[in-house]
Coordinates of C-alpha atoms in Angstrom, one line a residue:
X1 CA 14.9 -9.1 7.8
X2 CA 13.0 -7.2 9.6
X3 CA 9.9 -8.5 11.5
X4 CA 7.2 -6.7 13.9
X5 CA 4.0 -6.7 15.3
X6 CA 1.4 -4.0 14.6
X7 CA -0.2 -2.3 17.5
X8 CA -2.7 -4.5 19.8
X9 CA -1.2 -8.0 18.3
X10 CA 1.3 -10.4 19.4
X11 CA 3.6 -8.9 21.9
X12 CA 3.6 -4.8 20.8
X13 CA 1.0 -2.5 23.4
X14 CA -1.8 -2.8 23.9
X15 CA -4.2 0.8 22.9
X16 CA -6.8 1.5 24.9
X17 CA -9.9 0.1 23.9
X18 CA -11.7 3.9 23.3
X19 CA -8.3 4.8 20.8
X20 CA -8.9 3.9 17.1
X21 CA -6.4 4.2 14.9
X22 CA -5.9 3.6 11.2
X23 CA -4.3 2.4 8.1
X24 CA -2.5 5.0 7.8
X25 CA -1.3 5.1 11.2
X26 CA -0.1 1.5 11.1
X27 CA 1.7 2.4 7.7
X28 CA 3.6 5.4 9.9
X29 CA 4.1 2.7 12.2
X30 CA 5.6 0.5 9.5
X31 CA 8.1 3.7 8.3
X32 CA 9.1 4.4 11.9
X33 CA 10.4 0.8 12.4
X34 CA 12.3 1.1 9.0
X35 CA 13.7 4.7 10.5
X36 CA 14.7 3.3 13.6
X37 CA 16.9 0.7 11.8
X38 CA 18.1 2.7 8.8
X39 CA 16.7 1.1 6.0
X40 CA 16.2 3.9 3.1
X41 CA 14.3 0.9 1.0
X42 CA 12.6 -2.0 1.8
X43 CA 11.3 -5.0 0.5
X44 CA 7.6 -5.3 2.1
X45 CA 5.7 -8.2 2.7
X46 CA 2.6 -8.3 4.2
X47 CA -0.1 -10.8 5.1
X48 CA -3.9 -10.2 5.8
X49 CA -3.9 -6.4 7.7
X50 CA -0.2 -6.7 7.0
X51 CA -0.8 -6.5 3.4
X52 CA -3.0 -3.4 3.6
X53 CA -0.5 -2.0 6.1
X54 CA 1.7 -2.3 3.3
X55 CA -0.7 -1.0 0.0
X56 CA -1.0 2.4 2.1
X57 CA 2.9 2.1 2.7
X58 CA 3.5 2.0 -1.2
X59 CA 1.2 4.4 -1.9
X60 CA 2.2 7.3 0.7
X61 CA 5.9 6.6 0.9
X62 CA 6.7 4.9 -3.0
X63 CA 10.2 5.9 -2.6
X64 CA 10.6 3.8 0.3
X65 CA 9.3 0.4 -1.2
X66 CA 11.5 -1.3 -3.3
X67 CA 9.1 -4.6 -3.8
X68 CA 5.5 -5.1 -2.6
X69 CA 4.2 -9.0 -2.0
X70 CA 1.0 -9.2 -0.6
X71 CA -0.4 -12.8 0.9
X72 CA -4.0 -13.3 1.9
X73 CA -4.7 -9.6 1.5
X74 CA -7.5 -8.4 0.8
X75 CA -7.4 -5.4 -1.4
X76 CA -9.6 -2.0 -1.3
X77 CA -10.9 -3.0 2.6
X78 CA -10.9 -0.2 4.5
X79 CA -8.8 2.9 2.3
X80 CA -10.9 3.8 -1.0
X81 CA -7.2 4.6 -2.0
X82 CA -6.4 0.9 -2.4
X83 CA -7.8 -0.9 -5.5
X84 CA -10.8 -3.5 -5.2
X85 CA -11.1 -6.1 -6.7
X86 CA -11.2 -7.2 -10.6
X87 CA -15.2 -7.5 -12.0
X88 CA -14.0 -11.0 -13.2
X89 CA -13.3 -12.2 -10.2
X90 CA -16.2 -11.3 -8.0
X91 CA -18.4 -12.7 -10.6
X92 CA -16.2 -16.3 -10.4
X93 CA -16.7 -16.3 -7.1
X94 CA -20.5 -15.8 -6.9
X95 CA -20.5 -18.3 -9.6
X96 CA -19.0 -20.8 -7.5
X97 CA -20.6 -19.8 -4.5
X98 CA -24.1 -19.8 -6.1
X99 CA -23.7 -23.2 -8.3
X100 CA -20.8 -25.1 -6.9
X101 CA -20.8 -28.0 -4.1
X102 CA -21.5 -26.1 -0.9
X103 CA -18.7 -25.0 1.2
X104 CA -17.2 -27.8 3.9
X105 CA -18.9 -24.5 6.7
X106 CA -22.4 -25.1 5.5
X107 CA -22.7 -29.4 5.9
X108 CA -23.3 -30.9 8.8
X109 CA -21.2 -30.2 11.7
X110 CA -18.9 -27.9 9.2
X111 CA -19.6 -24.7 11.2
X112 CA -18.2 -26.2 15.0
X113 CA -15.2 -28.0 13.1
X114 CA -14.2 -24.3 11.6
X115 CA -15.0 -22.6 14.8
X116 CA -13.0 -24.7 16.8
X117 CA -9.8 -24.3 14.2
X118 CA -10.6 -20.7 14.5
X119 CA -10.1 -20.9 18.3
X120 CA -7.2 -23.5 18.8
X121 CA -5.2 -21.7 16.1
X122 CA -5.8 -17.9 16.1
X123 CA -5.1 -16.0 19.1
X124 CA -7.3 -13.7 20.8
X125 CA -6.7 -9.8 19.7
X126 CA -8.7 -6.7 19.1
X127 CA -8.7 -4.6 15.5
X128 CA -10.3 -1.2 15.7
X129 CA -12.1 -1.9 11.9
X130 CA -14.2 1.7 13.0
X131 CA -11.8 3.9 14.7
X132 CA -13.0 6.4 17.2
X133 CA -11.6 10.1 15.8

């Protein structure tokens, strides 16, 4: 297994703040690490950026991903390549958005409990979501 940290999270470089980059260079980034350690095919997981990482990865380099799982990925963020999601599910979601309980955020005192999960449990990183070209 084979595990790595995209640019400008956990301990890889830091790019300077005026340097965008994309999904597609993070996929390249993805096929370099499996170049520098040999492996012809891979099984790719990928959570949240991760996961998109991997959908470009799949779709430029299909010979290279055996498997694809994707966890708390969004699709069709970002890459008009990648699909978005199904009519059928938007609409259940508006549904329960719209006549459902409301969300734990929206009650009294929900929005500081979430924020300060947010802050004790996610570290501090930057994502380029408009790079500079």
């Amino acid at each position: 297994m084979i595990r790595y940290d995209h640019r400008d999270s956990g301990l890889s470089s830091k790019v300077p703040s005026d340097v965008g980059y994309t999904l597609d260079d993070l996929a390249d980034d993805a096929l370099a690490v499996m170049e520098a350690h040999g492996v012809e095919r891979a099984h790719v997981i990928g959570r949240s950026r991760g996961g998109m990482v991997g959908q470009v990865l799949a779709l430029d380099h299909a010979d290279r991903v055996a498997t694809l799982t994707l966890a708390c990925s969004p699709p069709g963020l970002g890459d008009e390549r990648l699909p978005v999601a199904a009519d059928w599910l938007l609409e259940r979601m508006t549904e329960r958005l719209f006549t459902g309980p409301p969300p734990r955020c929206v009650r009294p005192g929900g929005v500081d409990r979430g924020a300060g999960r947010v802050v004790r449990r996610v570290p501090l990183r930057r994502t380029h979501r408009k790079p500079n070209l």
